[in-house]
Short mmCIF file of C-alpha atoms and ligand atoms in Angstrom, two decimals:
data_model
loop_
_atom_site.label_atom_id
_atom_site.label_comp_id
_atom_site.label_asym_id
_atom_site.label_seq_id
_atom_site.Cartn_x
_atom_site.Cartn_y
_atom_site.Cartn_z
CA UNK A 1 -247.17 98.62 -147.34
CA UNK A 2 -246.41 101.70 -149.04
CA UNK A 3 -244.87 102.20 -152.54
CA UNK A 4 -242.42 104.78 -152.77
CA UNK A 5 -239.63 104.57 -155.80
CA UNK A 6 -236.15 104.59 -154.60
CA UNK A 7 -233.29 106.87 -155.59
CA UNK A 8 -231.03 105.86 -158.80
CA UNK A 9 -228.91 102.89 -158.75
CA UNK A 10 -226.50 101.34 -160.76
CA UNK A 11 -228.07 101.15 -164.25
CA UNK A 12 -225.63 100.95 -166.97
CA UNK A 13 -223.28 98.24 -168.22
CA UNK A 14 -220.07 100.83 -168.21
CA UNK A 15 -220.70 101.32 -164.38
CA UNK A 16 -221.57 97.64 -163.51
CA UNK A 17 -219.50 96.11 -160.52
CA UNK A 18 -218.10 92.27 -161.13
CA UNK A 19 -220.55 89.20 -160.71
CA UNK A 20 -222.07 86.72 -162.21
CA UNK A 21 -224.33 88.27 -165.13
CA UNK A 22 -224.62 88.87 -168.71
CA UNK A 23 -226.19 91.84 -170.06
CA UNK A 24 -229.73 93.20 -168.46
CA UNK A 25 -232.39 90.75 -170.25
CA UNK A 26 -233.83 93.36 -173.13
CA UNK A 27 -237.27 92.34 -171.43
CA UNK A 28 -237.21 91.56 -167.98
CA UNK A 29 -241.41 91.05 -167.54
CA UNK A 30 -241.14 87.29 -169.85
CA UNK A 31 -241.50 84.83 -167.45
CA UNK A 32 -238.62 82.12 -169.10
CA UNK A 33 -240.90 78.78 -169.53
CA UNK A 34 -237.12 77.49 -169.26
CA UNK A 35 -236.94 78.17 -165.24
CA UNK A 36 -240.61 78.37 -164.50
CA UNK A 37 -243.08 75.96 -163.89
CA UNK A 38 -244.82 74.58 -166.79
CA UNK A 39 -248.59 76.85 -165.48
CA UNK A 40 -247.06 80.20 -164.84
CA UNK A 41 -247.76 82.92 -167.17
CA UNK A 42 -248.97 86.83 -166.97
CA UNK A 43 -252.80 87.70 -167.45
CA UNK A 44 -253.91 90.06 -169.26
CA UNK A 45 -253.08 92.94 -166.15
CA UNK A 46 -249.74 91.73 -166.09
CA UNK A 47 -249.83 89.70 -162.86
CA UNK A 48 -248.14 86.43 -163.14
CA UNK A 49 -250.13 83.25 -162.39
CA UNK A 50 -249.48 79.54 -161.82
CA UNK A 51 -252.29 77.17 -162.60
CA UNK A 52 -254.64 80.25 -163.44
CA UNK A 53 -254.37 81.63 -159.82
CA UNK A 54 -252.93 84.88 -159.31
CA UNK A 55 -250.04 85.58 -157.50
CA UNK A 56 -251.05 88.68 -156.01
CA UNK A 57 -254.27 86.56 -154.01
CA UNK A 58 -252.02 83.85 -153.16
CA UNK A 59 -250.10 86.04 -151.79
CA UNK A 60 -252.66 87.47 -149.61
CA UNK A 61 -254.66 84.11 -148.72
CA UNK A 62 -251.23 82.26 -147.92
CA UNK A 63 -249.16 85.06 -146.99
CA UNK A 64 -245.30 85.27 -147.81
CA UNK A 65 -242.85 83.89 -148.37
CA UNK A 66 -244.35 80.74 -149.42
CA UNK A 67 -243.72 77.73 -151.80
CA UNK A 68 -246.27 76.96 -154.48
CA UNK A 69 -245.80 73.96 -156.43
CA UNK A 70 -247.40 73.33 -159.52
CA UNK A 71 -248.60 69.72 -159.36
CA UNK A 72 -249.66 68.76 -162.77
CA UNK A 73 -246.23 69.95 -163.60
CA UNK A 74 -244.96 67.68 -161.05
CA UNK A 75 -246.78 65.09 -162.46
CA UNK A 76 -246.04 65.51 -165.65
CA UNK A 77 -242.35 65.11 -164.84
CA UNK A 78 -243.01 62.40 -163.09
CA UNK A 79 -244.81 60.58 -165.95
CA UNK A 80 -241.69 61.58 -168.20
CA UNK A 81 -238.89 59.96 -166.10
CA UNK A 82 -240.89 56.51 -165.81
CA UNK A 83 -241.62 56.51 -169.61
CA UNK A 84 -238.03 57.73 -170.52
CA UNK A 85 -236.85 54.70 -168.81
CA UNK A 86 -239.73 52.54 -169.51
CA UNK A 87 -241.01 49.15 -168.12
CA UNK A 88 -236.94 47.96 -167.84
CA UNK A 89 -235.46 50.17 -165.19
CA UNK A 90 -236.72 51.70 -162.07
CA UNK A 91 -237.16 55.57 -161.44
CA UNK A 92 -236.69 56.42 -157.47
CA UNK A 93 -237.52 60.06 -156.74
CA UNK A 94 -234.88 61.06 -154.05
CA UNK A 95 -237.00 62.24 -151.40
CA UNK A 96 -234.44 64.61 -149.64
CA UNK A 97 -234.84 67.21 -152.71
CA UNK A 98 -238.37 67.68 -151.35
CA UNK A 99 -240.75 65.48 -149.12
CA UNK A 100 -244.27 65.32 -148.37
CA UNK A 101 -247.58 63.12 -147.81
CA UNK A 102 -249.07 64.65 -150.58
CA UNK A 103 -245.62 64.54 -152.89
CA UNK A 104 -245.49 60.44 -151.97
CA UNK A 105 -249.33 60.26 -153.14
CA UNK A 106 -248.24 61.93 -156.56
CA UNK A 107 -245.42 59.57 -156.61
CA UNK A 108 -246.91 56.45 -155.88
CA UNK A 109 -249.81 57.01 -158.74
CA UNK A 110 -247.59 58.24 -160.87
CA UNK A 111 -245.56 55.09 -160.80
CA UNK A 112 -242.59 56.08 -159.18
CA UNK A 113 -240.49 54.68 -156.53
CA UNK A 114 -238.63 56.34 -153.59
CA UNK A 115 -235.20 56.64 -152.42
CA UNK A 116 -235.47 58.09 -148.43
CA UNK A 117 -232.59 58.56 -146.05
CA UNK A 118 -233.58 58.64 -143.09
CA UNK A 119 -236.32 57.70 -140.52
CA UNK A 120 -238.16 60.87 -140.89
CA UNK A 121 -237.94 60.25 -144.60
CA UNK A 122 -239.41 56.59 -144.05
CA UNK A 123 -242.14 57.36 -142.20
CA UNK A 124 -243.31 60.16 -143.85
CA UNK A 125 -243.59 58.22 -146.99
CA UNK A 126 -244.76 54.89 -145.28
CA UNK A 127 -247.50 56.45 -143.51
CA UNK A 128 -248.66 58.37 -146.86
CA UNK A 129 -249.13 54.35 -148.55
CA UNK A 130 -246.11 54.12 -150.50
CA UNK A 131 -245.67 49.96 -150.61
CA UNK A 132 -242.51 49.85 -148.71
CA UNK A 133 -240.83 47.03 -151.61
CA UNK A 134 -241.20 50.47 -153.71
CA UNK A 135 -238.59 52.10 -151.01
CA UNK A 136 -234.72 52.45 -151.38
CA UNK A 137 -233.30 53.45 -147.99
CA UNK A 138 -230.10 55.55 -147.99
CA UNK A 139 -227.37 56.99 -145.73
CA UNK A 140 -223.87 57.02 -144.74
CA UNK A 141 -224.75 56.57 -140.90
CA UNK A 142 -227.79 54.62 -140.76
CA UNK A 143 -228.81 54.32 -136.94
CA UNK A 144 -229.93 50.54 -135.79
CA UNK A 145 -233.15 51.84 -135.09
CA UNK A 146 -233.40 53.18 -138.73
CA UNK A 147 -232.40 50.07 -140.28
CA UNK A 148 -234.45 47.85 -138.04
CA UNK A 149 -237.47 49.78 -139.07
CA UNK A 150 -236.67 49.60 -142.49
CA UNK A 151 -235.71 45.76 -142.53
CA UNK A 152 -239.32 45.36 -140.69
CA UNK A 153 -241.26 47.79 -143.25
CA UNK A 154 -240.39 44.96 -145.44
CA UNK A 155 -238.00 48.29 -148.06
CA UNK A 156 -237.22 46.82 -151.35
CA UNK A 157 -233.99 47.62 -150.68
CA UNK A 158 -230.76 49.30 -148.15
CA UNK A 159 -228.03 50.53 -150.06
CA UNK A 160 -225.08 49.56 -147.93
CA UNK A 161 -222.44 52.39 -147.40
CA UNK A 162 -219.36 51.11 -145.30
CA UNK A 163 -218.09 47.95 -143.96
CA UNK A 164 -219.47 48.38 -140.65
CA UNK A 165 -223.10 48.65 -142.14
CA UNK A 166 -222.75 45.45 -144.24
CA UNK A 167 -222.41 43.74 -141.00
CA UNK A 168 -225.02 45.56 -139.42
CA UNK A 169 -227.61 45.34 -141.93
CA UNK A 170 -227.28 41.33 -141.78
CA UNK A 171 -227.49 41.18 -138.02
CA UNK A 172 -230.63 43.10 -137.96
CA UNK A 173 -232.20 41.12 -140.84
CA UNK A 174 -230.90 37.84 -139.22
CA UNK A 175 -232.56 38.52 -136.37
CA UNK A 176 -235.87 39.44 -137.66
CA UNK A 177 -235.48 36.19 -139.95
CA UNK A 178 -235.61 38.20 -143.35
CA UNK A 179 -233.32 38.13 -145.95
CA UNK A 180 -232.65 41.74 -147.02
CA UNK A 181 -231.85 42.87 -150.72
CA UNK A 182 -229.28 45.28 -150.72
CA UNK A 183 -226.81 46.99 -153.03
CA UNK A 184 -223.41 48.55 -152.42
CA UNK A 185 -222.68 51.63 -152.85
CA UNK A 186 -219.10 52.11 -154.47
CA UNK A 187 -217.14 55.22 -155.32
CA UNK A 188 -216.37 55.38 -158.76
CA UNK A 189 -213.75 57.85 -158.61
CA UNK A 190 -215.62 60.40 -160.82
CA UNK A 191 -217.57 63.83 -159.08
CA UNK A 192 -219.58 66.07 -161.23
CA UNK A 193 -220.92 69.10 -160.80
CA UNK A 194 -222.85 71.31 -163.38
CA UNK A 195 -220.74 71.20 -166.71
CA UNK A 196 -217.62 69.58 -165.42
CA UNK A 197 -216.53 66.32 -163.92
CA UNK A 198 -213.43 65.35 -162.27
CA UNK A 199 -211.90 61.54 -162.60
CA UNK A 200 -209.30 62.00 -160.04
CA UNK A 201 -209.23 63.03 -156.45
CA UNK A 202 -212.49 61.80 -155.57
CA UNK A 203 -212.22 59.31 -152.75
CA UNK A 204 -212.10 61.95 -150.30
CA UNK A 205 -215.63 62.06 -149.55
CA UNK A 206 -217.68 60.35 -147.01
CA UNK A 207 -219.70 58.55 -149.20
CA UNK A 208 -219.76 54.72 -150.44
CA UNK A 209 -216.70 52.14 -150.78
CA UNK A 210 -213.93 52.78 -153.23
CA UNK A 211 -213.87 50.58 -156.18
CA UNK A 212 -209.51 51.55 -155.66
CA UNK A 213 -207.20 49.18 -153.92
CA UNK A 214 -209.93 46.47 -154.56
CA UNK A 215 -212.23 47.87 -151.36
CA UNK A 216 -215.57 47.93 -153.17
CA UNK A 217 -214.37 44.13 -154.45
CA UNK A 218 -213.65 42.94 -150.46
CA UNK A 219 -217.28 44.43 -150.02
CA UNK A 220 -218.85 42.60 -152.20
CA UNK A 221 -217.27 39.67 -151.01
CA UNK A 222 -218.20 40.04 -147.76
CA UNK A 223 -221.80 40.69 -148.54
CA UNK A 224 -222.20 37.80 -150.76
CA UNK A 225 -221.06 35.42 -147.27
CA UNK A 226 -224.23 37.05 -144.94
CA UNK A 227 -227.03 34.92 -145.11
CA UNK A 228 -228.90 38.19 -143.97
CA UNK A 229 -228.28 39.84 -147.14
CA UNK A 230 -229.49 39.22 -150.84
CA UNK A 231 -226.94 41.46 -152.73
CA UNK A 232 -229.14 42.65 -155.33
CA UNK A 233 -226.34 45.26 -157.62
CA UNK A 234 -223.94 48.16 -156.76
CA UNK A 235 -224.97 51.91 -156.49
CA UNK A 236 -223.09 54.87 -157.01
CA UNK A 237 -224.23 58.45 -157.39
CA UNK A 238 -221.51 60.96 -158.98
CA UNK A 239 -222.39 64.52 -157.81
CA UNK A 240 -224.96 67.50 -158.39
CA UNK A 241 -226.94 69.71 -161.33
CA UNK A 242 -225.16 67.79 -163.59
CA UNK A 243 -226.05 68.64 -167.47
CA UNK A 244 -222.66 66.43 -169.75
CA UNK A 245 -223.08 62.75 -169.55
CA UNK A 246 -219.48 62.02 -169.50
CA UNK A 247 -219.67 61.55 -166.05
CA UNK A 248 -222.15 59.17 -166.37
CA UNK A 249 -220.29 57.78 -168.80
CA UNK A 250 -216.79 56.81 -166.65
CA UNK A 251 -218.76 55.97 -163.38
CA UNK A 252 -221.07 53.05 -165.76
CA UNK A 253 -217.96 51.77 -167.05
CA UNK A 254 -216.37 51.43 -163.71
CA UNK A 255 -219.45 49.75 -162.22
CA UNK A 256 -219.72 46.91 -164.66
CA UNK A 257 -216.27 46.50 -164.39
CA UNK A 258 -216.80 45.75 -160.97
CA UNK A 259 -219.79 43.46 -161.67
CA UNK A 260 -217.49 41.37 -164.41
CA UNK A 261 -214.79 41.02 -161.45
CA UNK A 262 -217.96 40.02 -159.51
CA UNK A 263 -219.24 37.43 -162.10
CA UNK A 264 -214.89 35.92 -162.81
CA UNK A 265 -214.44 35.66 -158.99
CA UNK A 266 -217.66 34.57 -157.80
CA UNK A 267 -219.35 33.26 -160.35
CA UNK A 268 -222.56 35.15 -159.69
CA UNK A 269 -224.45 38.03 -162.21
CA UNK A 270 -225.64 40.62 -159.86
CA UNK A 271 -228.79 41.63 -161.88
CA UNK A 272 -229.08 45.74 -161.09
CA UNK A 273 -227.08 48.91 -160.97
CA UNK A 274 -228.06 51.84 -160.00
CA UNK A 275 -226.23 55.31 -161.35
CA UNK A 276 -227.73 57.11 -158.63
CA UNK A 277 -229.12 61.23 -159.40
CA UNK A 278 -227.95 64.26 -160.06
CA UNK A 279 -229.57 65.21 -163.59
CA UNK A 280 -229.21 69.43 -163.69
CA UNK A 281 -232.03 71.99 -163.91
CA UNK A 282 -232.22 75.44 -165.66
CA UNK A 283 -231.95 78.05 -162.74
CA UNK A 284 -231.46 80.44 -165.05
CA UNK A 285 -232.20 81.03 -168.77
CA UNK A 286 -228.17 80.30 -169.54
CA UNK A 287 -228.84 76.45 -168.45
CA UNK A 288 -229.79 73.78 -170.79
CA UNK A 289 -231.03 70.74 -169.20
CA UNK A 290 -231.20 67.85 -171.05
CA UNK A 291 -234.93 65.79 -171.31
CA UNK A 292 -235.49 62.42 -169.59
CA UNK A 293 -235.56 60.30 -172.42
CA UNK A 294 -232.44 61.73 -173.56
CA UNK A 295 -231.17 60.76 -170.34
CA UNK A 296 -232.62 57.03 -170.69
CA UNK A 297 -230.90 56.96 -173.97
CA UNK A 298 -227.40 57.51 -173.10
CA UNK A 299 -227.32 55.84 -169.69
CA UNK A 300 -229.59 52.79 -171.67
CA UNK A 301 -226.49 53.19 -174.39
CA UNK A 302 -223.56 53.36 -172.07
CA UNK A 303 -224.51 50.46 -170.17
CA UNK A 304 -225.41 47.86 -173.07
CA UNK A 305 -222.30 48.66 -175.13
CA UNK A 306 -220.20 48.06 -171.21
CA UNK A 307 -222.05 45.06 -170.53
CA UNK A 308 -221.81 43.51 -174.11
CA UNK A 309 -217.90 44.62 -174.29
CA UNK A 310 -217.61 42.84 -170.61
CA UNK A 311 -219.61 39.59 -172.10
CA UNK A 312 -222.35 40.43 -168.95
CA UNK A 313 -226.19 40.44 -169.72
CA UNK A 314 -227.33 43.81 -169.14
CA UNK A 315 -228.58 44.46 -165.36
CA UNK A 316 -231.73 46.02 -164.57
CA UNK A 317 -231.10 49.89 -164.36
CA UNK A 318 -232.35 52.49 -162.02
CA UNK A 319 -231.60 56.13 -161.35
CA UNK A 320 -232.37 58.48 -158.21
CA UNK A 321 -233.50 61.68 -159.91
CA UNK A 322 -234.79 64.54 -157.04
CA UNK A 323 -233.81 68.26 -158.26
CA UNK A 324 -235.07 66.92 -161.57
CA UNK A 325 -238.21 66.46 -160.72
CA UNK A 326 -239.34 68.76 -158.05
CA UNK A 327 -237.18 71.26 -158.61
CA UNK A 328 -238.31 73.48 -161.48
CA UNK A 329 -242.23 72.56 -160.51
CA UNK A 330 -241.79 75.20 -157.38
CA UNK A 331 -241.47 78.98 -156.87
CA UNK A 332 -241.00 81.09 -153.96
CA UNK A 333 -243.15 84.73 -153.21
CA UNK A 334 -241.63 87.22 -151.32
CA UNK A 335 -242.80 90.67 -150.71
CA UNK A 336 -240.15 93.69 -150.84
CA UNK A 337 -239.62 95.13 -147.66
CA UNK A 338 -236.71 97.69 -148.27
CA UNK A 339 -234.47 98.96 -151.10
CA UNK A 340 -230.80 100.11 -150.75
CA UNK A 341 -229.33 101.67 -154.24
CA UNK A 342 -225.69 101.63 -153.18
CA UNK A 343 -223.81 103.82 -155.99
CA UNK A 344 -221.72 102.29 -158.00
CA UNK A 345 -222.59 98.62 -156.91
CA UNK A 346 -225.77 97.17 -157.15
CA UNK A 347 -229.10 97.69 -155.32
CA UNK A 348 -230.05 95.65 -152.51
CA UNK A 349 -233.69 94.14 -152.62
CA UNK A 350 -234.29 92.97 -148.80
CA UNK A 351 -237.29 90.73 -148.54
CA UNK A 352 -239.26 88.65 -146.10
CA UNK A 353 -237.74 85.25 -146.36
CA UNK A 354 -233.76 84.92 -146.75
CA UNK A 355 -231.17 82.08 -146.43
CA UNK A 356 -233.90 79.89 -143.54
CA UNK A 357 -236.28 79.70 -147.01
CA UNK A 358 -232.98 78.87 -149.74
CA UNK A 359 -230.07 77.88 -148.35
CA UNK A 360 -228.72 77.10 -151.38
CA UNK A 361 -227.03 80.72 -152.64
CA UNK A 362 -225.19 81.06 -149.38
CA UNK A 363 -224.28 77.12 -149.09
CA UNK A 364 -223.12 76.38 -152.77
CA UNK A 365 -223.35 79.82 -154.35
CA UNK A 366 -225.71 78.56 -156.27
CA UNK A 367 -227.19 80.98 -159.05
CA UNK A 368 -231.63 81.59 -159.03
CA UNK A 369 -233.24 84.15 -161.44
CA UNK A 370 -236.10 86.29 -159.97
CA UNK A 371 -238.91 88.32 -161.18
CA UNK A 372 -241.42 91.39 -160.31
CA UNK A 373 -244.53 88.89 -160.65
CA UNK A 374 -247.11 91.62 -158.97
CA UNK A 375 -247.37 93.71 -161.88
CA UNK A 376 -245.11 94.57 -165.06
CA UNK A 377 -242.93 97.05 -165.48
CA UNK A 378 -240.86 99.42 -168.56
CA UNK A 379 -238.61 100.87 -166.30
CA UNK A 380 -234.81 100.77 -166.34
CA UNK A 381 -233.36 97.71 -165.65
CA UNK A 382 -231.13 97.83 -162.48
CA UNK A 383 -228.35 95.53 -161.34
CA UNK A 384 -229.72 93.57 -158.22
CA UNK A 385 -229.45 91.65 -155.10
CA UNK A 386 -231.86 90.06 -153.48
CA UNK A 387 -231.32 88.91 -149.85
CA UNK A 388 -233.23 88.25 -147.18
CA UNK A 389 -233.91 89.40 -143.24
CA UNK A 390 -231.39 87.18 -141.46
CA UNK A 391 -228.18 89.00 -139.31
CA UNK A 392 -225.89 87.36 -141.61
CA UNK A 393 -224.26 89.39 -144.87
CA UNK A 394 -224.32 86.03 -146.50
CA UNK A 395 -228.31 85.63 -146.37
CA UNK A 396 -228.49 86.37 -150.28
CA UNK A 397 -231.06 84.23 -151.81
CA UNK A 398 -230.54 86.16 -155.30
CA UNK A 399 -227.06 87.10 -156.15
CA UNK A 400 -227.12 89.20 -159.64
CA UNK A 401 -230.01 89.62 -160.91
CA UNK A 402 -231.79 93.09 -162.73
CA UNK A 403 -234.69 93.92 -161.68
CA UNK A 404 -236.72 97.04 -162.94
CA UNK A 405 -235.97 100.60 -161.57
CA UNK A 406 -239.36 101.09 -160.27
CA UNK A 407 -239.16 98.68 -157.65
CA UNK A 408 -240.98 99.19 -154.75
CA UNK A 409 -241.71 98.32 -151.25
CA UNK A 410 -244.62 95.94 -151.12
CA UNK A 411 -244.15 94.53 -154.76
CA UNK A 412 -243.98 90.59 -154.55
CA UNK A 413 -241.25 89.29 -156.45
CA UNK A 414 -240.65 85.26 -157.24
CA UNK A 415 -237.53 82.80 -157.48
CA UNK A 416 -238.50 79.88 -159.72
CA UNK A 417 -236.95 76.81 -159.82
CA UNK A 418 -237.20 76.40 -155.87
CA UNK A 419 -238.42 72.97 -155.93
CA UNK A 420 -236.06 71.33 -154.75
CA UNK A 421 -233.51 71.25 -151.64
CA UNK A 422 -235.54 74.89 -150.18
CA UNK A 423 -237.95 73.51 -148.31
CA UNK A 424 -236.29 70.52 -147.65
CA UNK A 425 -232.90 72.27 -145.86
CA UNK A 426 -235.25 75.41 -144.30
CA UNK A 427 -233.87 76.10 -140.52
CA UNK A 428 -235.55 78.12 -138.04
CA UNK A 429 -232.57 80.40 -137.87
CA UNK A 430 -233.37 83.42 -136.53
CA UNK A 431 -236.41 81.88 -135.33
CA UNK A 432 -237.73 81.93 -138.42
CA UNK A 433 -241.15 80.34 -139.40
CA UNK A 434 -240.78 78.01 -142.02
CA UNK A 435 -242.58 78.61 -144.96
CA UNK A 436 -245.90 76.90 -146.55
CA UNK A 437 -245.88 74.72 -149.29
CA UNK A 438 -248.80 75.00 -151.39
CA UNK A 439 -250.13 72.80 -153.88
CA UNK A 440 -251.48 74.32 -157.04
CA UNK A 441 -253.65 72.73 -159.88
CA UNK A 442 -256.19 73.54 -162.13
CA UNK A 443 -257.18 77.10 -160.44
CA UNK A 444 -256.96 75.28 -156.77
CA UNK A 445 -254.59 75.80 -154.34
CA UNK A 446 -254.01 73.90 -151.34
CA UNK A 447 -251.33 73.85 -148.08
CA UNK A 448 -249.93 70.25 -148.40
CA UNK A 449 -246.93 71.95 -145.47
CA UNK A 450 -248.42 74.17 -142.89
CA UNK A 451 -246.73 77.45 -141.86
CA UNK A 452 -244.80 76.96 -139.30
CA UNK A 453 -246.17 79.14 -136.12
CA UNK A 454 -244.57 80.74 -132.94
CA UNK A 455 -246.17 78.38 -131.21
CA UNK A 456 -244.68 75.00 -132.91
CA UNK A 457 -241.54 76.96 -131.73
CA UNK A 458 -242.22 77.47 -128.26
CA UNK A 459 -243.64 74.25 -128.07
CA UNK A 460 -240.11 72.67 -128.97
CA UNK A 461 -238.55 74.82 -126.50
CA UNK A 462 -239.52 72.62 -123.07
CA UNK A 463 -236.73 74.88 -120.46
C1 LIG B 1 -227.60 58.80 -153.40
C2 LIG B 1 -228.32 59.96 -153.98
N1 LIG B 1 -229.26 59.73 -154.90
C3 LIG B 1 -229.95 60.74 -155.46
C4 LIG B 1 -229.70 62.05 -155.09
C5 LIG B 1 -230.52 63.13 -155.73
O1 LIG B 1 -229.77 64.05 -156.43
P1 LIG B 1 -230.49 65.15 -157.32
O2 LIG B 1 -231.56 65.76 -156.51
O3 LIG B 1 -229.41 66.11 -157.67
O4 LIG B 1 -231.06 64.42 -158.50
C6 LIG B 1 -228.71 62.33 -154.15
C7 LIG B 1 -228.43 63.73 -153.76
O5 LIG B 1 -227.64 64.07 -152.95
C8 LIG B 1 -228.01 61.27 -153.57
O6 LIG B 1 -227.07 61.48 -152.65
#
């Protein structure tokens, strides 16, 4: 492609339009180790690298856009939630942050277990050897089929999500002659999201049975009657890229409430709770994520002092962490394909992927940083947005970002932190080709997802 520079943009601070940005970074070729992937770094030329491969022939051996994911890093992560927690609770990787044969491999010798929601989800990591006792199935609408697959994999356990599912989950068990452990999930009444939580005005979700007006207690009642169903603990999962623990904090206390009404009405201890994911990531260099074992600390904390204050013995804990594994292990590459300075605005940076690659910016407005990785550069900052190719305005993948002045066509720029919930919600809009994911380690890289191809398209499309 050629390289051409484009006109003057918006450069200065005075003449900046209204977003969501702090000054220009005063160097914008450091690669922040707080939103990259624990390999990537710049040679000696300048051109970053991830797991000693450079971007610029990963580029042209996998093509763009494409995922690569670090996989020591993922790894490594992986290793940190199960020590955090240690040999006491039980760390489930949420599989709909990002799924794949070779991710469940990872997973299952790293010692993790994993939380799927649906069939796809169940095969995919049943056919890739994860023991199905290591499985937590999920989902508000579970289909019969789903659960009778699940019940017959043998899944350590369903987490039960409405009344009608309680019943359903013990008829299917019943009639395969199992007994099925199971947990409730309740709604605590608490959603978080990033730095803030909200106590009230929280039941109107779909999610789980409301621990108000005593709903959450009739389902535990009910549960405890089915001979089809060992009711092992109660769920509940509070919200998103979460980084205070207070949430944490409320939803805990409400749980084991619930299980000290449990043990006074029924006289029965259910041994586990489960507080669910939603630990935050750094998409940016303004986020501070806190570590896993600080994480195992306070949740370990919270739930003693509850238990001990409700006179309960303290239940096995687990916790469904996705984003917080996979997510800052993966970047995506694009390659520039146009530049439009528009005066006294910003400068939009159109590249080959868009909102069918990261749904994320356009769905929740979610923030991503981004960086020239092809080469560096000493030119002006200039206030940036980076979108993609789709016929929607929306298709931003990169709302505010600065990017240097000397931008070109054909320069490959990356969004870290794309681990997790990319991939995962990509669409075909457009009739786009999904993406490759490729596995990097140890200066190898390897497709673990295929592009998708024109053909896989047609091939769906049987009129
Ligand atoms: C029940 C449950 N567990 C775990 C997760 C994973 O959340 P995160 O990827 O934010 O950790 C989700 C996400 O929606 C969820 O619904």
């Amino acid at each position: 492609m050629s390289r051409s520079a484009h006109p003057a943009g918006p450069r200065h601070a005075d003449v900046l339009p209204e977003g969501h940005y702090t000054a220009p970074p005063a160097d914008l070729n450091t690669l922040d180790p707080k939103v990259w992937s624990r390999t990537v770094e710049r040679d000696e030329q300048g051109i970053a690298t991830v797991a000693g491969l450079r971007v610029t022939d990963l580029a042209e051996e996998f093509g763009t856009p494409a995922y690569f994911l670090d996989e020591s890093d993922f790894r490594a992560r992986c290793r940190a939630w199960a020590e955090a927690f240690g040999a006491d609770a039980d760390v489930f990787y949420a599989g709909k942050a990002f799924l794949s044969r070779a991710v469940v491999r990872w997973l299952h010798e790293e010692g993790l277990n994993l939380d799927v929601c649906s069939g796809g989800e169940l095969s995919t990591a049943l056919s890739a050897g994860m023991p199905a006792e290591r499985i937590a199935f999920h989902g508000n609408n579970k289909s019969e089929d789903e659960i009778r697959r699940a019940v017959e994999a043998g899944v350590g356990r369903i987490v039960l999500d409405s009344f009608q599912e309680i019943v359903r989950v013990a008829h299917i068990a019943q009639s395969l002659g199992r007994r099925q452990r199971v947990q409730i999930r309740v709604t605590v009444g608490v959603e978080a999201h990033t730095h803030e939580f909200i106590a009230t005005a929280h039941e109107d979700q779909k999610f789980g049975i409301a621990l108000a007006g005593g709903q959450a207690a009739e389902a535990v009642r009910r549960a405890l009657k089915l001979d089809g169903l060992e009711l092992i603990g109660i769920h509940s999962h509070i919200g998103s890229q979460i980084f205070d623990m207070a949430g944490f904090e409320v939803s805990a206390r409400r749980v084991v409430q619930l299980l000290a009404e449990v043990r006074d009405e029924h006289g029965v201890e259910l041994p586990e709770i489960d507080l669910g994911g939603g630990l935050g990531i750094a998409y940016t260099s303004e986020d501070d994520p806190r570590e896993p074992h600080e994480i195992a600390k306070a949740l370990g904390e919270i739930v003693t002092r509850e238990c001990e204050a409700a006179g309960l013995r303290t239940p096995r804990i687990s916790v469904e962490p996705g984003r917080a594994i996979v997510g800052p292990t993966a970047f995506t590459l694009y390659r520039v394909g146009t530049i439009k300075p528009l005066d006294g605005l910003r400068t939009y940076v159109s590249v080959d992927g868009g909102m069918s690659d990261n749904i994320r910016t356009a769905l929740y407005d979610a923030e991503y940083s981004v960086a020239l990785v092809s080469r560096t550069s000493d030119a002006e900052p200039v206030l940036s947005r980076v979108v993609g190719k789709h016929c929607e305005s929306g298709d931003i993948i990169v709302r505010d970002a600065f990017l240097p002045a000397d931008l070109a066509p054909g320069d490959l720029l990356a969004v870290p932190a794309t681990g997790a919930y990319c991939r995962s919600m990509a669409s075909n809009y457009n009739h786009a080709l999904r993406p490759p994911v490729v596995a990097v380690r140890d200066g190898e890289a390897r497709v673990i997802v295929r592009r998708e191809t024109e053909e896989d398209l047609l091939r769906l499309d049987v009129g």
